[in-house]
Coordinates of C-alpha atoms and ligand atoms in Angstrom, one line a residue:
X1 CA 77.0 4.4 10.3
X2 CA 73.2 5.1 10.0
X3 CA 71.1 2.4 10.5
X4 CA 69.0 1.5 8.0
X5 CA 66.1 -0.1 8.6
X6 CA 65.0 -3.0 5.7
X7 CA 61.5 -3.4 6.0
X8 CA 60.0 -7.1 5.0
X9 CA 58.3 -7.9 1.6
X10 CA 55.3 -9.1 3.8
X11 CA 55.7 -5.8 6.1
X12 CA 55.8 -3.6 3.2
X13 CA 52.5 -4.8 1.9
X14 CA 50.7 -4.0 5.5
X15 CA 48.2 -0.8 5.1
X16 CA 46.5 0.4 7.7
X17 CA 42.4 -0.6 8.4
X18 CA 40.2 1.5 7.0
X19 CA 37.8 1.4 10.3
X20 CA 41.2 2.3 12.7
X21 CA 42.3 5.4 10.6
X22 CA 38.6 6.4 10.8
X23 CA 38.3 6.0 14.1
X24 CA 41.0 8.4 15.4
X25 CA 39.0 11.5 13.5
X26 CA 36.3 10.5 15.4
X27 CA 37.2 10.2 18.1
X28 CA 36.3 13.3 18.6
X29 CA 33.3 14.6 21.2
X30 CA 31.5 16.4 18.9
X31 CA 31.4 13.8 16.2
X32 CA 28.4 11.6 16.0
X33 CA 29.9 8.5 14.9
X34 CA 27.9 5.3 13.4
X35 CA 31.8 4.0 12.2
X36 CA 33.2 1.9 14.8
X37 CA 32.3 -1.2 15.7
X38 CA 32.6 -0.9 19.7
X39 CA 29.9 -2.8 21.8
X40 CA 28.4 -0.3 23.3
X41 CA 29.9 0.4 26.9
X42 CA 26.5 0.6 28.6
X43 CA 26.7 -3.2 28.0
X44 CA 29.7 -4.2 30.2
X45 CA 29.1 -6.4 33.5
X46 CA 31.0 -3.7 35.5
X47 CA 29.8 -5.1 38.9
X48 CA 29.8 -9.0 37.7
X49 CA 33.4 -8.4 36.8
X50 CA 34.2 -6.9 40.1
X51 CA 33.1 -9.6 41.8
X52 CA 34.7 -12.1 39.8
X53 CA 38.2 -10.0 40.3
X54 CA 37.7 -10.0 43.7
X55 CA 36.9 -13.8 43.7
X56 CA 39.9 -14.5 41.9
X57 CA 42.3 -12.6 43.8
X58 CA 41.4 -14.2 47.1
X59 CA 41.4 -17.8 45.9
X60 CA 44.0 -18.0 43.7
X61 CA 46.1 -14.8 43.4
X62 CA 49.3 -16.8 42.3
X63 CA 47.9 -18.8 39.8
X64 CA 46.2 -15.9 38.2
X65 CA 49.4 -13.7 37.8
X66 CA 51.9 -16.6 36.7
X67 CA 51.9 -17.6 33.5
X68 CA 49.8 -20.7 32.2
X69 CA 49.4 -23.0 29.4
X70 CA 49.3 -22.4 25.9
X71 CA 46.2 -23.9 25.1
X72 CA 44.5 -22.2 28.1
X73 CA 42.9 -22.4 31.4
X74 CA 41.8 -25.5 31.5
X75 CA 38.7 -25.2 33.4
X76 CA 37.8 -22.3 31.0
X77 CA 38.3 -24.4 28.0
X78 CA 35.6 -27.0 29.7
X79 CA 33.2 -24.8 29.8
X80 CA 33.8 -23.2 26.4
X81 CA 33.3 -27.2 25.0
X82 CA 30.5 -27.6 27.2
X83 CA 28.6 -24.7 25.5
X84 CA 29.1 -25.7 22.2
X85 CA 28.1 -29.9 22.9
X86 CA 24.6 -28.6 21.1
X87 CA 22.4 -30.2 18.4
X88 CA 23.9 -33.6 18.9
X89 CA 27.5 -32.7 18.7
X90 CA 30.1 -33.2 21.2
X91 CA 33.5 -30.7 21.7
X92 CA 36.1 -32.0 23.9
X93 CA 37.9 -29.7 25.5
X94 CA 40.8 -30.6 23.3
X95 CA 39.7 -29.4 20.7
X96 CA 39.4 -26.0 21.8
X97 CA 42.5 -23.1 22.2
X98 CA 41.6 -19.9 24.0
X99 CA 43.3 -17.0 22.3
X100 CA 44.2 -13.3 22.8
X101 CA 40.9 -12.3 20.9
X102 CA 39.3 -14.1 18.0
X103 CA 40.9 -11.6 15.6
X104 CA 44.4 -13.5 17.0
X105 CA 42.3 -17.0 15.7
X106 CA 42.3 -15.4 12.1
X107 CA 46.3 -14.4 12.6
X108 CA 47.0 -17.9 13.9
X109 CA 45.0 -19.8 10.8
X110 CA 46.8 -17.0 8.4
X111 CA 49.9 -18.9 10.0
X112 CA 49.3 -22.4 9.7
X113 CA 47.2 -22.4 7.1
X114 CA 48.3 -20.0 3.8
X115 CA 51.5 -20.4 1.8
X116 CA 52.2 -17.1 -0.7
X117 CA 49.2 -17.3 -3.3
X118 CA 47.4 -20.0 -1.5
X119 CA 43.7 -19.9 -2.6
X120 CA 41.3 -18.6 0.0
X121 CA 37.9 -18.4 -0.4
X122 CA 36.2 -15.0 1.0
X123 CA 32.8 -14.0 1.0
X124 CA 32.1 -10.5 -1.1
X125 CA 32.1 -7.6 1.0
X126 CA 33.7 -9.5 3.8
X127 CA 35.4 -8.9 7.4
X128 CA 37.9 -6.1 6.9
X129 CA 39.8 -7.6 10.1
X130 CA 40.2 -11.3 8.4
X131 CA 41.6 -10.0 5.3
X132 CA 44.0 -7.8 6.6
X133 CA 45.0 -10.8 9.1
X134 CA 45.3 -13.0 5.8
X135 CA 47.0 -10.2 3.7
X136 CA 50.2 -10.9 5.8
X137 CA 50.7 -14.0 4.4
X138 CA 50.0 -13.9 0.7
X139 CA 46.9 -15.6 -0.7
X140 CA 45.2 -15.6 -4.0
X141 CA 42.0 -13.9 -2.1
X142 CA 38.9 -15.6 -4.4
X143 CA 35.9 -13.6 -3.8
X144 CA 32.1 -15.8 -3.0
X145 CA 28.9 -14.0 -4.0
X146 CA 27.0 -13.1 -1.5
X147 CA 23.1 -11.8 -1.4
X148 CA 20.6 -10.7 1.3
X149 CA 20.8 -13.8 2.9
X150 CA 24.9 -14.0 2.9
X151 CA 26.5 -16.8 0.7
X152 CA 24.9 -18.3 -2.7
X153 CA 25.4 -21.8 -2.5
X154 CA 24.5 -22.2 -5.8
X155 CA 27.6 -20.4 -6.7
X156 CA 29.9 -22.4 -4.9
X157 CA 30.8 -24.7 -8.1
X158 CA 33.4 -27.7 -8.0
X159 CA 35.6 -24.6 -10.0
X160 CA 34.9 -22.0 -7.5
X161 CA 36.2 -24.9 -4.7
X162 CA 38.4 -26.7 -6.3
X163 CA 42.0 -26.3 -4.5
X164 CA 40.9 -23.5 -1.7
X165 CA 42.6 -23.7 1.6
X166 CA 39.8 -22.6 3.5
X167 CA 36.6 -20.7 3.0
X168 CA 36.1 -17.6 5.4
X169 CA 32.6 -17.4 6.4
X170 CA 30.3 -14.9 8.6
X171 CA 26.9 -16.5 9.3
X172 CA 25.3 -14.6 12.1
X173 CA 24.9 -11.4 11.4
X174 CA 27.3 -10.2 9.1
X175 CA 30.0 -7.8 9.7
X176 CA 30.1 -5.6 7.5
X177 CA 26.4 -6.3 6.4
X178 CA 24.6 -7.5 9.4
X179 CA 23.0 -10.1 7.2
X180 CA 22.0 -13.6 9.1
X181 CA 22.4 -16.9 6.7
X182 CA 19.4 -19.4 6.3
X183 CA 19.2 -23.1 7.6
X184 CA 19.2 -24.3 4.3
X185 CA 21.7 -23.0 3.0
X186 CA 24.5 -23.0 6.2
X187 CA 23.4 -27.3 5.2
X188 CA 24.2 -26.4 1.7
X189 CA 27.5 -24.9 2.2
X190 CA 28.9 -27.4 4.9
X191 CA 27.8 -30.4 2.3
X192 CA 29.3 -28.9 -0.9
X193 CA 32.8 -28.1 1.1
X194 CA 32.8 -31.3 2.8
X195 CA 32.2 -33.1 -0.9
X196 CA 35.0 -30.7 -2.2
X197 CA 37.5 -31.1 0.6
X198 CA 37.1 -27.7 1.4
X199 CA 38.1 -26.6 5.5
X200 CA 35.5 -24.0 6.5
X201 CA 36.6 -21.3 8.8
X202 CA 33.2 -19.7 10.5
X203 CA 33.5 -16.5 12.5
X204 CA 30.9 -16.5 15.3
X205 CA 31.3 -13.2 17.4
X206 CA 27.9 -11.9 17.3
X207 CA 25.5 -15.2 16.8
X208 CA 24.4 -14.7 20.4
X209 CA 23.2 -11.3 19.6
X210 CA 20.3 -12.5 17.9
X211 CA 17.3 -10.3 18.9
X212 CA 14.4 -12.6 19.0
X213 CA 16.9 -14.8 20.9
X214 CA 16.4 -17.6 18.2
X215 CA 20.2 -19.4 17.1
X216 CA 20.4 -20.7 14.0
X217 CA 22.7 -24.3 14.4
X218 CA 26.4 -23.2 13.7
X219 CA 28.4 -24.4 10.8
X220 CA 30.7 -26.2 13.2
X221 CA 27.6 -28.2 14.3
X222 CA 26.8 -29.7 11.2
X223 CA 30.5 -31.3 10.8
X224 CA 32.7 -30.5 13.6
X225 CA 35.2 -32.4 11.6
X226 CA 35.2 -29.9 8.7
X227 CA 34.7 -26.7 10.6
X228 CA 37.2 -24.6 12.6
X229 CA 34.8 -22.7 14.9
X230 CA 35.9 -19.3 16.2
X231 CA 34.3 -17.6 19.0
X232 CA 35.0 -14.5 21.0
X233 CA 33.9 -12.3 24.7
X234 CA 34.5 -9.2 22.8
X235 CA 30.3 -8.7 22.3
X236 CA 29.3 -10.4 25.2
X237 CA 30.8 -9.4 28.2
X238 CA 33.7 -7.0 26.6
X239 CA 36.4 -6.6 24.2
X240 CA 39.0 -5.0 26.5
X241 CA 38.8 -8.4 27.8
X242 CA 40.7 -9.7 24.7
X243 CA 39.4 -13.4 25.0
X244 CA 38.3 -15.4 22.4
X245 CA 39.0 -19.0 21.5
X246 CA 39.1 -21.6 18.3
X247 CA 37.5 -24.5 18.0
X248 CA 39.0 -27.0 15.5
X249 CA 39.8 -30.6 14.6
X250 CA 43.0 -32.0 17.1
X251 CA 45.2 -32.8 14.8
X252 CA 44.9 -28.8 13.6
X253 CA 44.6 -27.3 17.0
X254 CA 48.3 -28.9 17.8
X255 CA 49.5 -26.2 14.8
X256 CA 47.6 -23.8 15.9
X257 CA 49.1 -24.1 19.6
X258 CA 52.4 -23.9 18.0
X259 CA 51.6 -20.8 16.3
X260 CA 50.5 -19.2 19.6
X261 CA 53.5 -20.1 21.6
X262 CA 55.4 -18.3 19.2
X263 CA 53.1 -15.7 19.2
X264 CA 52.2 -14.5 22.8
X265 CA 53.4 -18.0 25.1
X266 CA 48.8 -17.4 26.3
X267 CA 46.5 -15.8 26.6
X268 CA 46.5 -13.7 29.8
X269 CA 45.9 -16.4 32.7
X270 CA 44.6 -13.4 34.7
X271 CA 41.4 -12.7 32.4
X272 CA 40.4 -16.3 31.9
X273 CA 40.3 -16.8 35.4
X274 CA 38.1 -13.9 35.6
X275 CA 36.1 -14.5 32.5
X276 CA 35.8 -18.1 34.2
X277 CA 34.5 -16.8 37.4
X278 CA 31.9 -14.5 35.9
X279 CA 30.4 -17.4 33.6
X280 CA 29.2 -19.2 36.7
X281 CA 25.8 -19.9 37.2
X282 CA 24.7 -19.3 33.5
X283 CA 25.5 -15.0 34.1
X284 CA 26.0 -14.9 29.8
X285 CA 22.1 -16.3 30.2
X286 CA 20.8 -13.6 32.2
X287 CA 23.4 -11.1 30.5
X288 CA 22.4 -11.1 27.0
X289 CA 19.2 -10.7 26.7
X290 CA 19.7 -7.2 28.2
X291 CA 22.2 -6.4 25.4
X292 CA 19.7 -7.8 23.0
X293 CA 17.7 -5.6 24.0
X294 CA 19.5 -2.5 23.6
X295 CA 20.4 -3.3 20.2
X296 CA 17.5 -4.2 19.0
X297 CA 16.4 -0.9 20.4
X298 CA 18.9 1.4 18.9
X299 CA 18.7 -0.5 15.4
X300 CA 15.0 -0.1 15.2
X301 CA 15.8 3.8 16.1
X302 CA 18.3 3.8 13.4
X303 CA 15.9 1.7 10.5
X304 CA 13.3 5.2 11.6
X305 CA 15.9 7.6 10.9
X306 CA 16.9 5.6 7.5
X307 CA 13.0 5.3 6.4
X308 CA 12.7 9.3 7.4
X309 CA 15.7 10.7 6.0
X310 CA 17.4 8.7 3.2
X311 CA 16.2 9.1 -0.1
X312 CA 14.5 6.5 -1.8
X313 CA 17.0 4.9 -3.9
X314 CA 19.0 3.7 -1.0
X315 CA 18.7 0.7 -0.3
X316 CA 19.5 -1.1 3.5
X317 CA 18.4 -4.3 5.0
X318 CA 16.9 -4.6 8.4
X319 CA 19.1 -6.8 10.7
X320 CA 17.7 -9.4 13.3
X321 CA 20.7 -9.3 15.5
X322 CA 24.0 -8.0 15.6
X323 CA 25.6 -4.7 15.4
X324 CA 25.5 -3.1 11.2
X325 CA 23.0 -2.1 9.0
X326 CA 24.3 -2.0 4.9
X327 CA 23.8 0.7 3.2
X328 CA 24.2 0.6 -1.0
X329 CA 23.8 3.7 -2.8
X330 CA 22.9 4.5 -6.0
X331 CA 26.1 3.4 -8.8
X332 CA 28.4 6.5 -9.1
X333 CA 28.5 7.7 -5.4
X334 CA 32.0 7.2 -3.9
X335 CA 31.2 6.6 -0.2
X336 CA 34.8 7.9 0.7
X337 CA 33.7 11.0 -0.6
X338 CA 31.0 11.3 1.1
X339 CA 32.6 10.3 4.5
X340 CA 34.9 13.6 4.0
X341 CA 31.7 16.0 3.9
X342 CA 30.2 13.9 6.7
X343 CA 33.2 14.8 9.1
X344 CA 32.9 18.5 7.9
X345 CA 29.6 17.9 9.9
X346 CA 30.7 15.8 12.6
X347 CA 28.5 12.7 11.2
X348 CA 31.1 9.1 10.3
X349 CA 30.6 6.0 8.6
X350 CA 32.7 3.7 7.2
X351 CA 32.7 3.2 3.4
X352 CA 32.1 -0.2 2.1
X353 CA 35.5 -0.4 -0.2
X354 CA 37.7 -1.6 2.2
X355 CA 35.3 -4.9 2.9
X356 CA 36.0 -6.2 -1.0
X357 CA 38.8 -8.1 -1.3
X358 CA 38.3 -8.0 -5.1
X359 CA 36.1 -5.6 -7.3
X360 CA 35.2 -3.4 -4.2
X361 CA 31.8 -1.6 -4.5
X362 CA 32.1 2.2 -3.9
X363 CA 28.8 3.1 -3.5
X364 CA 28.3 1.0 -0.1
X365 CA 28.9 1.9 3.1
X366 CA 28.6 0.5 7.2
X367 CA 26.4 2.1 9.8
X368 CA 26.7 0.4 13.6
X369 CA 23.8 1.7 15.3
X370 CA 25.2 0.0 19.0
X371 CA 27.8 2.6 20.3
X372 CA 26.2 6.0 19.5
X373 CA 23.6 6.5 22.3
X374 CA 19.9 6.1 21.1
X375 CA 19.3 10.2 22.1
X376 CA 22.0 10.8 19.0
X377 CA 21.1 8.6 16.4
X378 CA 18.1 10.5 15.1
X379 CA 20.5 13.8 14.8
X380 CA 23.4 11.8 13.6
X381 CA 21.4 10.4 10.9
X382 CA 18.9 13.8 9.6
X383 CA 22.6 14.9 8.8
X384 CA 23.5 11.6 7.2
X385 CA 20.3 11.6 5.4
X386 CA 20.7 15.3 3.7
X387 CA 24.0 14.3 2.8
X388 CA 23.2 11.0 0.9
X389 CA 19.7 12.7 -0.8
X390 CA 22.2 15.7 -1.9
X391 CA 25.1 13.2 -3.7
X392 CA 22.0 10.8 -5.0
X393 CA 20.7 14.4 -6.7
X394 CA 23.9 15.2 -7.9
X395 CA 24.8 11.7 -8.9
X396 CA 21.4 11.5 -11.3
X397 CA 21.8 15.3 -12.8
X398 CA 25.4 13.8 -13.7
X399 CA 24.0 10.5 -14.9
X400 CA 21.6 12.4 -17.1
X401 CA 23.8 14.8 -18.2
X402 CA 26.0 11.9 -19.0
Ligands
PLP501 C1 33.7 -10.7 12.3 C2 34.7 -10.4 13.4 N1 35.6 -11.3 13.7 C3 36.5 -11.1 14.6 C4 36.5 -9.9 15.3 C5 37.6 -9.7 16.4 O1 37.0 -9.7 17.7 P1 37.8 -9.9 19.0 O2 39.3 -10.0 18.7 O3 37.5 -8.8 19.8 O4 37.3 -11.2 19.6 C6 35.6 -8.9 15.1 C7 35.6 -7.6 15.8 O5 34.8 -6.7 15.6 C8 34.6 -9.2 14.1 O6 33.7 -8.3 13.7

């Protein structure tokens, strides 16, 4: 008898990123591509990691090659609490869960914390990796305006609150928009879902990479009791690595533990250890302000190239940290469209649709500035620029026409 294979309700609904399919056309040598969101290579601690290998295999081979505890290494998970004990706040080591990569965190709180049509709160364009990790389990997504400066408190109502799970929230530096979120209003947002009973979820992987080097205070420090806190080595030191870790109220983190066990047992014992070793003597200290500098480099290269060679009704912000620069054109340009003409000339991007959860906006689209070397980006972006000022003339002879 053939077999056949009954795929799951849940399975069925699974599609593909965006940003993954897009990334195997441009993969590429001769395409210039400002779609993925890869750190750029020329930032990994090849010879601190070496070291630290080398460390680790001569003091405690065994220990790094046998398998460990869920929660993780424990030393690891000290230090991790250590860095966070900031701005008056104290995190015990208890509280925190390494994982396989923070995008596992977001798979892990998908698990523990959505039922089918669960209400979760997401901001609007949002992290394309979140929502597809959330998809899997079914939510009522519920979209929260956003503006230059990420998240309009004012428009997080007792309504727009009222019965959420969680709220999903990016304030460093935005992926997909690069935007950073004010003082005021990270206060503003912490107090109203505190009042409203509301668990926020903050995704922290690029709040280091802030240019000027000055850190906002994290979500999770203004009410570690309300705030699950995810943080990740992926931007840092490097995502091949696949270390992250959650940081969340106890009586959470013992779900969220049982989630992992089921998941993957731990995280590899053989990369903490070595993430562990390369941490000594404050290396991330010395370490990233190199990569700050780099990106701060290549993003002021690409803001030129934006300023030179995109038509005037574009409109982009201009990061202070981080790795993506926002780009909304004119109403009536399909970016996805556009992206097919850009491959034809070996140029990519990724459209903005696939950020929306609801209502997504077509006319936007993501530029990461980090992995294409800076000697590129000017090319990669005159191309870019003639395509978007040929669709914005098109688009407004249609409009007129119209
Ligand atoms: C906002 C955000 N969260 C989570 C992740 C996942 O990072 P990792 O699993 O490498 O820690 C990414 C990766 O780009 C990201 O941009």
């Amino acid at each position: 008898m053939t077999t056949h294979i009954t795929i799951s309700k849940r399975a069925q609904a699974l599609t593909s990123s965006a940003i993954r399919e897009i990334l195997k056309v441009t993969e590429r040598p001769e395409v210039i591509s400002f779609a993925g969101g890869l750190p750029s290579p020329a930032t990994f601690p090849i010879e601190r990691m070496k070291q630290a290998t080398d460390k680790v295999f001569a003091e405690c081979p065994h220990a790094a090659l046998q398998y460990g505890p869920t929660e993780g290494f424990t030393p690891l998970r000290e230090w991790i609490a250590a860095r966070h004990s900031k701005n008056g706040v104290t995190i015990r080591p208890s509280q925190v869960l390494v994982v396989t990569g923070s995008q596992q965190a977001l798979d892990l709180l998908g698990k523990v914390l959505i039922d089918e049509g669960s209400k979760v709160l997401v901001e609007t364009p949002s992290y394309l990796g979140a929502l597809q990790a959330y998809s899997l389990f079914q939510p009522a997504f519920s979209a929260m305006e956003t503006d230059e400066q990420g998240i309009v408190t004012d428009a997080l109502t007792p309504e727009k609150l009222a019965g959420a799970r969680f709220m999903y929230c990016l304030p460093n530096f935005q992926n997909p928009t690069g935007r950073r979120m004010p003082l005021e209003r990270r206060q503003e947002l912490v107090r109203k879902a505190t009042e409203a009973g509301v668990l926020v979820v903050e995704d922290d992987p690029y709040g280091e990479l802030s240019y000027q080097g000055e850190q906002l205070p994290s979500l999770l420090s203004m009410n570690p009791d309300n705030v699950v806190y995810m943080g990740s080595f992926s931007k840092v030191l490097a995502p091949g690595l696949r270390l992250g870790y959650i940081i969340a109220p106890e009586a959470l983190l013992g779900k969220l533990v049982q989630a992992k066990q089921a998941a993957d047992l731990h995280t590899p014992s053989f990369s903490q250890r070595i993430v562990y070793e390369a941490l000594q003597d404050n290396f991330l200290d010395q370490h990233i302000p190199k990569i700050r500098e780099l990106y701060s480099q290549q993003c002021n290269l690409m803001l030129d190239a934006l300023d030179k060679y995109f038509p005037a009704q574009a409109k982009w912000n201009r990061p202070a940290g981080g790795m993506f620069i926002w780009v909304t054109l004119p109403a009536g340009i399909d970016t996805g469209v556009l992206l097919q003409q850009a491959i034809e000339q070996h140029v990519a991007f990724v459209p903005g649709a696939p950020f929306y959860a609801t209502a997504p906006q077509t006319n936007t689209l993501r530029l990461s500035f980090v992995t294409v070397p800076a000697e590129k980006i000017e090319s990669g972006m005159k191309t870019l620029g003639a395509l978007v000022t040929a669709a914005v003339a098109a688009n407004s002879a249609e409009t007129t026409t119209a």
